[in-house]
Amino acid sequence: EEYLTYEDVARILQVEPKTVENYVLDGQIAAVHFTKKNVRITRSAFEEFVRLAATGHLPPRRREKSSQLSLGF
């Protein structure tokens, strides 16, 4: 199985690596965590993400979006 870095996937999707990291943290792309900082995405997991995204069937996010702070101005 081929392993891709956040940077590899970001380049293919034309997004920032942080966006790919968020997809992983949200559970939308499966990843293999070798260590806390050494995370890879299998080619098959990436292809599944692309297939699901193209059909609008991504899994629900595991994390809540952070709420915006309202200062009332």
Coordinates of C-alpha atoms in Angstrom, one line a residue:
E1 CA 0.0 0.0 0.0
E2 CA 1.3 3.5 -0.9
Y3 CA 1.3 6.1 1.9
L4 CA 0.7 9.8 1.3
T5 CA 1.7 12.7 3.6
Y6 CA -0.6 15.6 4.4
E7 CA 1.5 17.6 1.9
D8 CA 1.0 15.0 -0.9
V9 CA -2.8 15.0 -0.4
A10 CA -2.9 18.8 -0.1
R11 CA -1.0 19.2 -3.4
I12 CA -3.4 16.8 -5.2
L13 CA -6.5 18.5 -3.7
Q14 CA -5.0 22.0 -4.1
V15 CA -5.6 22.9 -0.5
E16 CA -3.3 23.7 2.5
P17 CA -1.8 20.8 4.5
K18 CA -3.7 22.0 7.6
T19 CA -7.0 21.4 5.7
V20 CA -6.0 17.8 5.1
E21 CA -5.0 17.5 8.8
N22 CA -8.5 18.8 9.7
Y23 CA -10.1 16.2 7.4
V24 CA -8.1 13.5 9.3
L25 CA -9.0 15.0 12.8
D26 CA -12.6 15.2 11.7
G27 CA -12.6 11.5 10.7
Q28 CA -13.3 12.3 7.0
I29 CA -10.0 10.7 5.8
A30 CA -8.7 7.6 7.6
A31 CA -5.0 7.9 8.5
V32 CA -2.3 5.8 10.0
H33 CA -0.6 7.4 13.0
F34 CA 2.9 6.0 13.3
T35 CA 3.7 8.6 16.0
K36 CA 1.9 11.8 17.0
K37 CA 3.8 13.8 14.3
N38 CA 4.2 11.0 11.7
V39 CA 0.8 10.5 10.1
R40 CA 0.2 9.0 6.7
I41 CA -2.9 8.5 4.6
T42 CA -3.1 5.3 2.5
R43 CA -3.7 5.7 -1.2
S44 CA -6.9 3.7 -0.8
A45 CA -8.2 5.9 2.0
F46 CA -7.5 9.0 -0.1
E47 CA -9.3 7.5 -3.1
E48 CA -12.3 6.6 -0.9
F49 CA -12.4 10.2 0.5
V50 CA -12.4 11.6 -3.1
R51 CA -15.1 9.1 -4.1
L52 CA -17.3 10.0 -1.2
A53 CA -16.7 13.8 -1.5
A54 CA -17.6 13.6 -5.2
T55 CA -21.0 12.0 -4.4
G56 CA -21.6 14.2 -1.3
H57 CA -21.5 11.3 1.1
L58 CA -18.6 12.2 3.4
P59 CA -19.0 10.7 6.9
P60 CA -20.1 13.2 9.6
R61 CA -17.5 15.3 11.3
R62 CA -16.3 13.8 14.6
R63 CA -15.4 17.3 16.0
E64 CA -17.7 20.2 16.5
K65 CA -16.8 23.4 14.6
S66 CA -15.4 25.9 17.1
S67 CA -18.0 28.5 17.9
Q68 CA -17.1 32.0 17.1
L69 CA -16.8 34.4 19.9
S70 CA -19.4 37.2 19.8
L71 CA -18.3 40.4 21.4
G72 CA -21.6 42.1 20.9
F73 CA -20.2 45.1 19.0

